PDB file of C-alpha atoms in Angstrom:
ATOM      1  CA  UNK A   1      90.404 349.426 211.321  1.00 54.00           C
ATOM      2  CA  UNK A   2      90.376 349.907 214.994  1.00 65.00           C
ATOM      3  CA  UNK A   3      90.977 347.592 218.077  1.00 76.00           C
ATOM      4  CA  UNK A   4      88.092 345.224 218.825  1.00 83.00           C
ATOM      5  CA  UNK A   5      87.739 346.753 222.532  1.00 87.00           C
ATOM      6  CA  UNK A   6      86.726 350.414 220.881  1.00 90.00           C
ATOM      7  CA  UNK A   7      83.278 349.034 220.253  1.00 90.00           C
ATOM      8  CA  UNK A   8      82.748 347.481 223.672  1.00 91.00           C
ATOM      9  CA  UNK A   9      84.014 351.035 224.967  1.00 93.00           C
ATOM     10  CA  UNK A  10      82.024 352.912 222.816  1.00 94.00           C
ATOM     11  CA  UNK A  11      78.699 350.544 223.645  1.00 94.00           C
ATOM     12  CA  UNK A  12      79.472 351.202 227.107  1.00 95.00           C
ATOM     13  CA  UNK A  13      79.628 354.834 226.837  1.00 96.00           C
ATOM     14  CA  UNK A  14      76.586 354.955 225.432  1.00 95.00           C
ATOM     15  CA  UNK A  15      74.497 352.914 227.402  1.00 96.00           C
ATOM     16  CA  UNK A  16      75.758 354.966 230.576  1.00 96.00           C
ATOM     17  CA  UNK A  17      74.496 358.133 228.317  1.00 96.00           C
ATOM     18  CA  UNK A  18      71.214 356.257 227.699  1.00 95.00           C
ATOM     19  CA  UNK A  19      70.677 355.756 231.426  1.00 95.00           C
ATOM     20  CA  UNK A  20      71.474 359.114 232.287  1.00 95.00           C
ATOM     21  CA  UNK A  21      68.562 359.933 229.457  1.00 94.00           C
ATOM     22  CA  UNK A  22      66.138 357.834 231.402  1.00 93.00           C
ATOM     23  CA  UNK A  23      66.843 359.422 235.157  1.00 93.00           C
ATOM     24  CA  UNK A  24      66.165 362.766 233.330  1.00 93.00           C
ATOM     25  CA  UNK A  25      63.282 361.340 231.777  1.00 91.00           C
ATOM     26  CA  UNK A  26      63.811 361.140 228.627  1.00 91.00           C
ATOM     27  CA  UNK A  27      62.439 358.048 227.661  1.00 92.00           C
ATOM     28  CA  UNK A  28      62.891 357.828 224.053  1.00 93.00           C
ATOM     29  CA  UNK A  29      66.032 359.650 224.002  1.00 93.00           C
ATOM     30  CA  UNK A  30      67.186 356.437 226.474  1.00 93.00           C
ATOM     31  CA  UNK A  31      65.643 353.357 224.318  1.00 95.00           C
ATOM     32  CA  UNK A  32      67.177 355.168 220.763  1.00 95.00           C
ATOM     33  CA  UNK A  33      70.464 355.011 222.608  1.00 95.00           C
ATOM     34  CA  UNK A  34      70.128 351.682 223.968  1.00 96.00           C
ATOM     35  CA  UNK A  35      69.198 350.702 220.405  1.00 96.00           C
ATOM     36  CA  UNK A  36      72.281 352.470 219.271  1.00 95.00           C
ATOM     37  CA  UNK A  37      74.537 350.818 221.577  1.00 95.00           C
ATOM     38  CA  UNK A  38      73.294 347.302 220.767  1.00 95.00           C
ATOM     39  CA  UNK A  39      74.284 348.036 216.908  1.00 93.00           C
ATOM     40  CA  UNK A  40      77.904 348.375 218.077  1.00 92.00           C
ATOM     41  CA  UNK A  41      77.616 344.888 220.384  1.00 92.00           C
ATOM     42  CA  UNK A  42      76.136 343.162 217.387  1.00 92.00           C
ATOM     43  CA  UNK A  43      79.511 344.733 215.309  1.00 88.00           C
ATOM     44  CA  UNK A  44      81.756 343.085 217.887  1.00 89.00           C
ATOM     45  CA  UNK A  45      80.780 339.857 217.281  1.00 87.00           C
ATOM     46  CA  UNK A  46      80.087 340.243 213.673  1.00 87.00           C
ATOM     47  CA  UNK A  47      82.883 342.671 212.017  1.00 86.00           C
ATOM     48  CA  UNK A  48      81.039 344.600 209.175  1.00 88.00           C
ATOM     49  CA  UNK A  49      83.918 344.541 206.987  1.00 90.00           C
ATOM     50  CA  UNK A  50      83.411 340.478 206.862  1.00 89.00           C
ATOM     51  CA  UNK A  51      79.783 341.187 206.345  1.00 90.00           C
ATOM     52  CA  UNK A  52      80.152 343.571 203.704  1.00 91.00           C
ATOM     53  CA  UNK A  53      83.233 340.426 202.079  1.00 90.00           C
ATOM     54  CA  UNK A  54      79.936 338.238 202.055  1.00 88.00           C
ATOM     55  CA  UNK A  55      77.436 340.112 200.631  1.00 91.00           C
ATOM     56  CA  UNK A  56      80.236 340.663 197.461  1.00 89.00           C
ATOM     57  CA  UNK A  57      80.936 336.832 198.052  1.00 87.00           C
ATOM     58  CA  UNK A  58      77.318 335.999 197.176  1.00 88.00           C
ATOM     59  CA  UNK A  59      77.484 338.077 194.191  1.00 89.00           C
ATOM     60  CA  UNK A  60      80.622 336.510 192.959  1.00 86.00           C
ATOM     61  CA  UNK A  61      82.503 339.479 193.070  1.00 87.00           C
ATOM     62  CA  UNK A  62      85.868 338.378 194.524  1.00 85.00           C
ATOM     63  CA  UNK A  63      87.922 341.430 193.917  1.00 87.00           C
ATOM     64  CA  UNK A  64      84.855 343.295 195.518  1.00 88.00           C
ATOM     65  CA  UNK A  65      85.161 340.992 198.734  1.00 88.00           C
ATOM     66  CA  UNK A  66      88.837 341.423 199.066  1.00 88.00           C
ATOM     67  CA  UNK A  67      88.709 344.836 198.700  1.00 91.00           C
ATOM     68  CA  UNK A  68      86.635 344.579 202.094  1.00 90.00           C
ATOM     69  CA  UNK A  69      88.330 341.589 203.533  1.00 88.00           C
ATOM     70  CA  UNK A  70      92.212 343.941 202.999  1.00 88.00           C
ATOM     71  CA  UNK A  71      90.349 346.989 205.065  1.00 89.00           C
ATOM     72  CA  UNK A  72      90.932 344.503 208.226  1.00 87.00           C
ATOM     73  CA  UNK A  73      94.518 345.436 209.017  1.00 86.00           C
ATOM     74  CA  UNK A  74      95.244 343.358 212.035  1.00 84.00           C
ATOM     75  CA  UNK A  75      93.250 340.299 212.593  1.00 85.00           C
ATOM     76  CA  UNK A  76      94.339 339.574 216.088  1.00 85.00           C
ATOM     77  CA  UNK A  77      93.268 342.318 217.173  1.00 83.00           C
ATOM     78  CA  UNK A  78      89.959 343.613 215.271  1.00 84.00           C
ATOM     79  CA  UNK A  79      88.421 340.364 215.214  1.00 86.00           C
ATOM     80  CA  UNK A  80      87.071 337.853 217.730  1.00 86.00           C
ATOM     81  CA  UNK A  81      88.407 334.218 217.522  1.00 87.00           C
ATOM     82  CA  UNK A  82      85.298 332.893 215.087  1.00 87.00           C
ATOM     83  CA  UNK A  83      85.518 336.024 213.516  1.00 89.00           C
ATOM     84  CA  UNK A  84      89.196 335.481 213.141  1.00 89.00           C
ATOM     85  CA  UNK A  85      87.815 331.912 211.675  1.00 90.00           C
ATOM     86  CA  UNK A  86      85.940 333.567 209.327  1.00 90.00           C
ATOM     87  CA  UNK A  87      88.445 335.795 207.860  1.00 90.00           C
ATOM     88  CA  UNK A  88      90.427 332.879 207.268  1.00 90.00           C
ATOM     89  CA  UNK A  89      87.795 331.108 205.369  1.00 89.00           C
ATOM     90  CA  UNK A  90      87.120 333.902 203.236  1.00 90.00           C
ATOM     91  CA  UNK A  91      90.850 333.963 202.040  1.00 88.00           C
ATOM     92  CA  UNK A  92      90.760 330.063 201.823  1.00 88.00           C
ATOM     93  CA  UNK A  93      87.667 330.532 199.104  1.00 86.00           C
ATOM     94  CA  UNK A  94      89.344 333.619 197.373  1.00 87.00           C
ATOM     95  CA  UNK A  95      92.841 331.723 196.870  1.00 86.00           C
ATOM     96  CA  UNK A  96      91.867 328.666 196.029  1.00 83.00           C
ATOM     97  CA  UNK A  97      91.943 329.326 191.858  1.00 80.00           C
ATOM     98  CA  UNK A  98      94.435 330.552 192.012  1.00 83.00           C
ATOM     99  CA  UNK A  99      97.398 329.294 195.295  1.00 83.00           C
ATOM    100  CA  UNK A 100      96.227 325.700 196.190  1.00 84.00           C
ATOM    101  CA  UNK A 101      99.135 326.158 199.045  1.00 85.00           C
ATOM    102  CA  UNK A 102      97.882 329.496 200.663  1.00 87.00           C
ATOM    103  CA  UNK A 103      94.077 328.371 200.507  1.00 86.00           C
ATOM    104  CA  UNK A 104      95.019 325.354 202.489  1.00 88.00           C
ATOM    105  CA  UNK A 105      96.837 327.192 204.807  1.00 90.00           C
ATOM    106  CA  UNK A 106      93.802 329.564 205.420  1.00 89.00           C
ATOM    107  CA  UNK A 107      91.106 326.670 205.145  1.00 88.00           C
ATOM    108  CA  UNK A 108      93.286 324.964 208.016  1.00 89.00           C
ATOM    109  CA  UNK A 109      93.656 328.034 210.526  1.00 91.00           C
ATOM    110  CA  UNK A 110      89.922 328.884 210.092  1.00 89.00           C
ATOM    111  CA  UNK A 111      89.143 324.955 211.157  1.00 87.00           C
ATOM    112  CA  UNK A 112      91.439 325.338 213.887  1.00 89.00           C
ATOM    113  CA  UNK A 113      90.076 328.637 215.145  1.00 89.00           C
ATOM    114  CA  UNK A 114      86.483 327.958 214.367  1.00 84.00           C
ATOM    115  CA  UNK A 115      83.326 328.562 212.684  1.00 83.00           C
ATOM    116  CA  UNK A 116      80.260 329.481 214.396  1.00 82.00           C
ATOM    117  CA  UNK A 117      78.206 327.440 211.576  1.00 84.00           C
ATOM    118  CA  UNK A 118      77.959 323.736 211.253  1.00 85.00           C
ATOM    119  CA  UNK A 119      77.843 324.197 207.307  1.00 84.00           C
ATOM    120  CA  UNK A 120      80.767 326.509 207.158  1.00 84.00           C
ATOM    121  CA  UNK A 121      82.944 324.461 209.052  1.00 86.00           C
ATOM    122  CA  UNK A 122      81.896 321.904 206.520  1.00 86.00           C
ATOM    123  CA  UNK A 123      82.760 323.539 203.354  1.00 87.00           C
ATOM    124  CA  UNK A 124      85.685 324.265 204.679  1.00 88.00           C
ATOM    125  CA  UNK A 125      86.714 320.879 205.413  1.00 87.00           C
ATOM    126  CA  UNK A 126      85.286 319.500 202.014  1.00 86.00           C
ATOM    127  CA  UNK A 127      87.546 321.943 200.516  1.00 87.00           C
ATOM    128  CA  UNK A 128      90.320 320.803 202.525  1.00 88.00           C
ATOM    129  CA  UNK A 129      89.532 317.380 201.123  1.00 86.00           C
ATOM    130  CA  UNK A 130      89.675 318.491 197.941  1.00 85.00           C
ATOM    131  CA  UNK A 131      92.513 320.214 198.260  1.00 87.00           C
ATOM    132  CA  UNK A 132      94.374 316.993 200.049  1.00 85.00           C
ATOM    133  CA  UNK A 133      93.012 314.715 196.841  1.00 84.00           C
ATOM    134  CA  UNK A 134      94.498 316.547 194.641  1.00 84.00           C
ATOM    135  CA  UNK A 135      97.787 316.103 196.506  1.00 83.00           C
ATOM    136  CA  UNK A 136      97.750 312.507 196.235  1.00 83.00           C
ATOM    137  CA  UNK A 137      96.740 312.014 200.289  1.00 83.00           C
ATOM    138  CA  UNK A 138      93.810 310.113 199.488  1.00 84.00           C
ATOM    139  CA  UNK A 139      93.325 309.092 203.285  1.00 85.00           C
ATOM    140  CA  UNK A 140      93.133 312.464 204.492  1.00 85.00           C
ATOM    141  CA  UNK A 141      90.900 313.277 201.960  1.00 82.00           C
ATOM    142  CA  UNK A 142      88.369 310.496 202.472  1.00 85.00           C
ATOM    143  CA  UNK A 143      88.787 311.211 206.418  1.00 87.00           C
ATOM    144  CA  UNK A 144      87.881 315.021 205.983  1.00 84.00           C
ATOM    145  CA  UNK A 145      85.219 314.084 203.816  1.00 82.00           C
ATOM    146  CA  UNK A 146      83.446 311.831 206.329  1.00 82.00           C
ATOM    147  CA  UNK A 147      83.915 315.135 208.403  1.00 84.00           C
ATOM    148  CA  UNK A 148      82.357 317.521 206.378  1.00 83.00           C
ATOM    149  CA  UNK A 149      79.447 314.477 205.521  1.00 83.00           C
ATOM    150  CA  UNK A 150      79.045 314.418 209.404  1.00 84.00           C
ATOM    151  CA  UNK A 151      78.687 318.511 209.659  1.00 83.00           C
ATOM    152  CA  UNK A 152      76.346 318.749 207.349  1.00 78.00           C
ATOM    153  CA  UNK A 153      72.966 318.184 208.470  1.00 80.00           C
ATOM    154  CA  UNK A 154      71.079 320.076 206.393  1.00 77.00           C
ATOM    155  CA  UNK A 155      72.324 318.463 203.278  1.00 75.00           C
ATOM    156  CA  UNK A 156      73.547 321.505 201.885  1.00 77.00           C
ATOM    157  CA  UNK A 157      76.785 319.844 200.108  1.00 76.00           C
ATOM    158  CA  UNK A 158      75.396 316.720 200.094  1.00 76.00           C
ATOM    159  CA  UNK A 159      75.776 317.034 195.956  1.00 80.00           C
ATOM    160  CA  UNK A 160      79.701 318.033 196.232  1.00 82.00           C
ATOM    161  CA  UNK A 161      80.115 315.445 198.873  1.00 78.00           C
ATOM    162  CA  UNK A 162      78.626 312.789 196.321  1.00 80.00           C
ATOM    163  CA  UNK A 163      80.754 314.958 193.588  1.00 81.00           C
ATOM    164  CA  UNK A 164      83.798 314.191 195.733  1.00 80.00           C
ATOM    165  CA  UNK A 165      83.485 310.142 196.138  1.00 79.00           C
ATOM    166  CA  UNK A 166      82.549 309.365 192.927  1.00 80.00           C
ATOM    167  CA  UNK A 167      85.940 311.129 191.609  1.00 78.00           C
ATOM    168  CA  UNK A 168      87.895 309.244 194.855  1.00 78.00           C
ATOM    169  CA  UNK A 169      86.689 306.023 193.736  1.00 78.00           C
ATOM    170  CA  UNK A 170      87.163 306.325 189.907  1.00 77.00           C
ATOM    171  CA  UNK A 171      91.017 307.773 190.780  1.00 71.00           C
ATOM    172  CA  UNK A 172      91.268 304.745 193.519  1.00 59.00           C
ATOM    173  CA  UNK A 173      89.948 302.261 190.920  1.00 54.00           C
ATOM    174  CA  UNK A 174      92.675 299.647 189.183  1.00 54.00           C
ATOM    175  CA  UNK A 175      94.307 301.468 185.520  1.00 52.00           C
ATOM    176  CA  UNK A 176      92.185 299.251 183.428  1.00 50.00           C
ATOM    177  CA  UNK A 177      93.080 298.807 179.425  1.00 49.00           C
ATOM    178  CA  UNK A 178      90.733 298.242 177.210  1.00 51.00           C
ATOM    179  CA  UNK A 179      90.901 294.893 175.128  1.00 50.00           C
ATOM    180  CA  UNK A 180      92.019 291.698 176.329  1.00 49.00           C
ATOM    181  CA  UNK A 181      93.365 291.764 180.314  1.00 51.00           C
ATOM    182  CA  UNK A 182      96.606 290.298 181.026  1.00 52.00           C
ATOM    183  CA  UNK A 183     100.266 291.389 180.484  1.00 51.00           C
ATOM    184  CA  UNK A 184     101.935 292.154 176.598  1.00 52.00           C
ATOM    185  CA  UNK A 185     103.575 288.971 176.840  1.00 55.00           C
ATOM    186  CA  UNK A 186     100.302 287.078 177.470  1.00 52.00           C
ATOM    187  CA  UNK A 187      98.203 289.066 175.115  1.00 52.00           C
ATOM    188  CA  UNK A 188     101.014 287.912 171.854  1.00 54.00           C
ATOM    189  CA  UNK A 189     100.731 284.415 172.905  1.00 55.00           C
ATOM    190  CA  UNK A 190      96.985 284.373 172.611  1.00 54.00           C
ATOM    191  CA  UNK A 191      97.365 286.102 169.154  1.00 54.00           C
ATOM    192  CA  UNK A 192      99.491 283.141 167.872  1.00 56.00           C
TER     193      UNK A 192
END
């Protein structure tokens, strides 16, 4: 995986080639190159290797995806800062069967760098609520929630959002014991 700057300096090259085409005359020679060059732009901002992570993501194939996702050596430095986002997120869904600890981690730095979609950004943070439920920091959880509720517009997780409460509120809810209420003590009196 190269540095991020290749593809700008490869663009560039080739647009000055593709204007050089058209003061020859070469018109179509000029607008395939221009074409060409805008490929490489588009790969900038969106790294094919995290495209390529998706695609296997949607298929629910995750050894396929981080087979893609471990071809980016050097994050820092291949990837712009959403990108950077992205590839966090990715290893936050990947890990989180399996290293509740490291997805957090990753879900956190991709919230923290950024996603470029509203409904992204939310899954991540539901996830991070989820994550923070099931380690017993039920405010954090409920206050991520409301976060992700916010982000998402569309009602895309509006189910998993739902999902999440209802579990929040029957963990939050008082340890109730079936039969009569009251302490042992009470309970052998009124069986005297």
């Amino acid at each position: 995986m190269f540095n991020k700057i290749i593809k700008l300096i490869i663009a560039a090259g080739i647009i000055a080639y593709a204007v050089y085409q058209f003061t020859e005359g070469n018109i179509g020679n000029g607008i395939s190159l221009i074409l060409l060059a805008g490929v490489f732009i588009f790969l900038y901002f969106k790294n094919e290797f995290i495209l390529l992570s998706f695609l296997k993501l949607r298929k629910q194939d995750f050894d396929g995806a981080k087979k893609w996702l471990d071809k980016i050596k050097n994050p820092e430095t291949a990837l712009v800062k959403k990108q950077q986002g992205y590839y966090s997120y990715l290893h936050g869904i990947m890990t989180m069967q399996d290293n509740m600890n490291e997805s957090e981690k990753h879900f956190k730095k991709a919230v923290t760098l950024g996603l470029s979609m509203k409904h992204d950004l939310a899954m991540a943070k539901l996830n991070l609520a989820g994550i923070a439920f099931s380690k017993r920091r039920k405010r954090e959880a409920q206050q991520l929630l409301t976060e992700a509720q916010k982000l998402d517009k569309h009602g895309m997780l509006a189910d998993q959002i739902k999902m999440m409460k209802q579990n929040m509120k029957q963990a939050v809810g008082p340890n109730q014991h079936f039969g009569a209420g009251g302490s042992l003590r009470s309970q052998k009196r009124k069986s005297r």
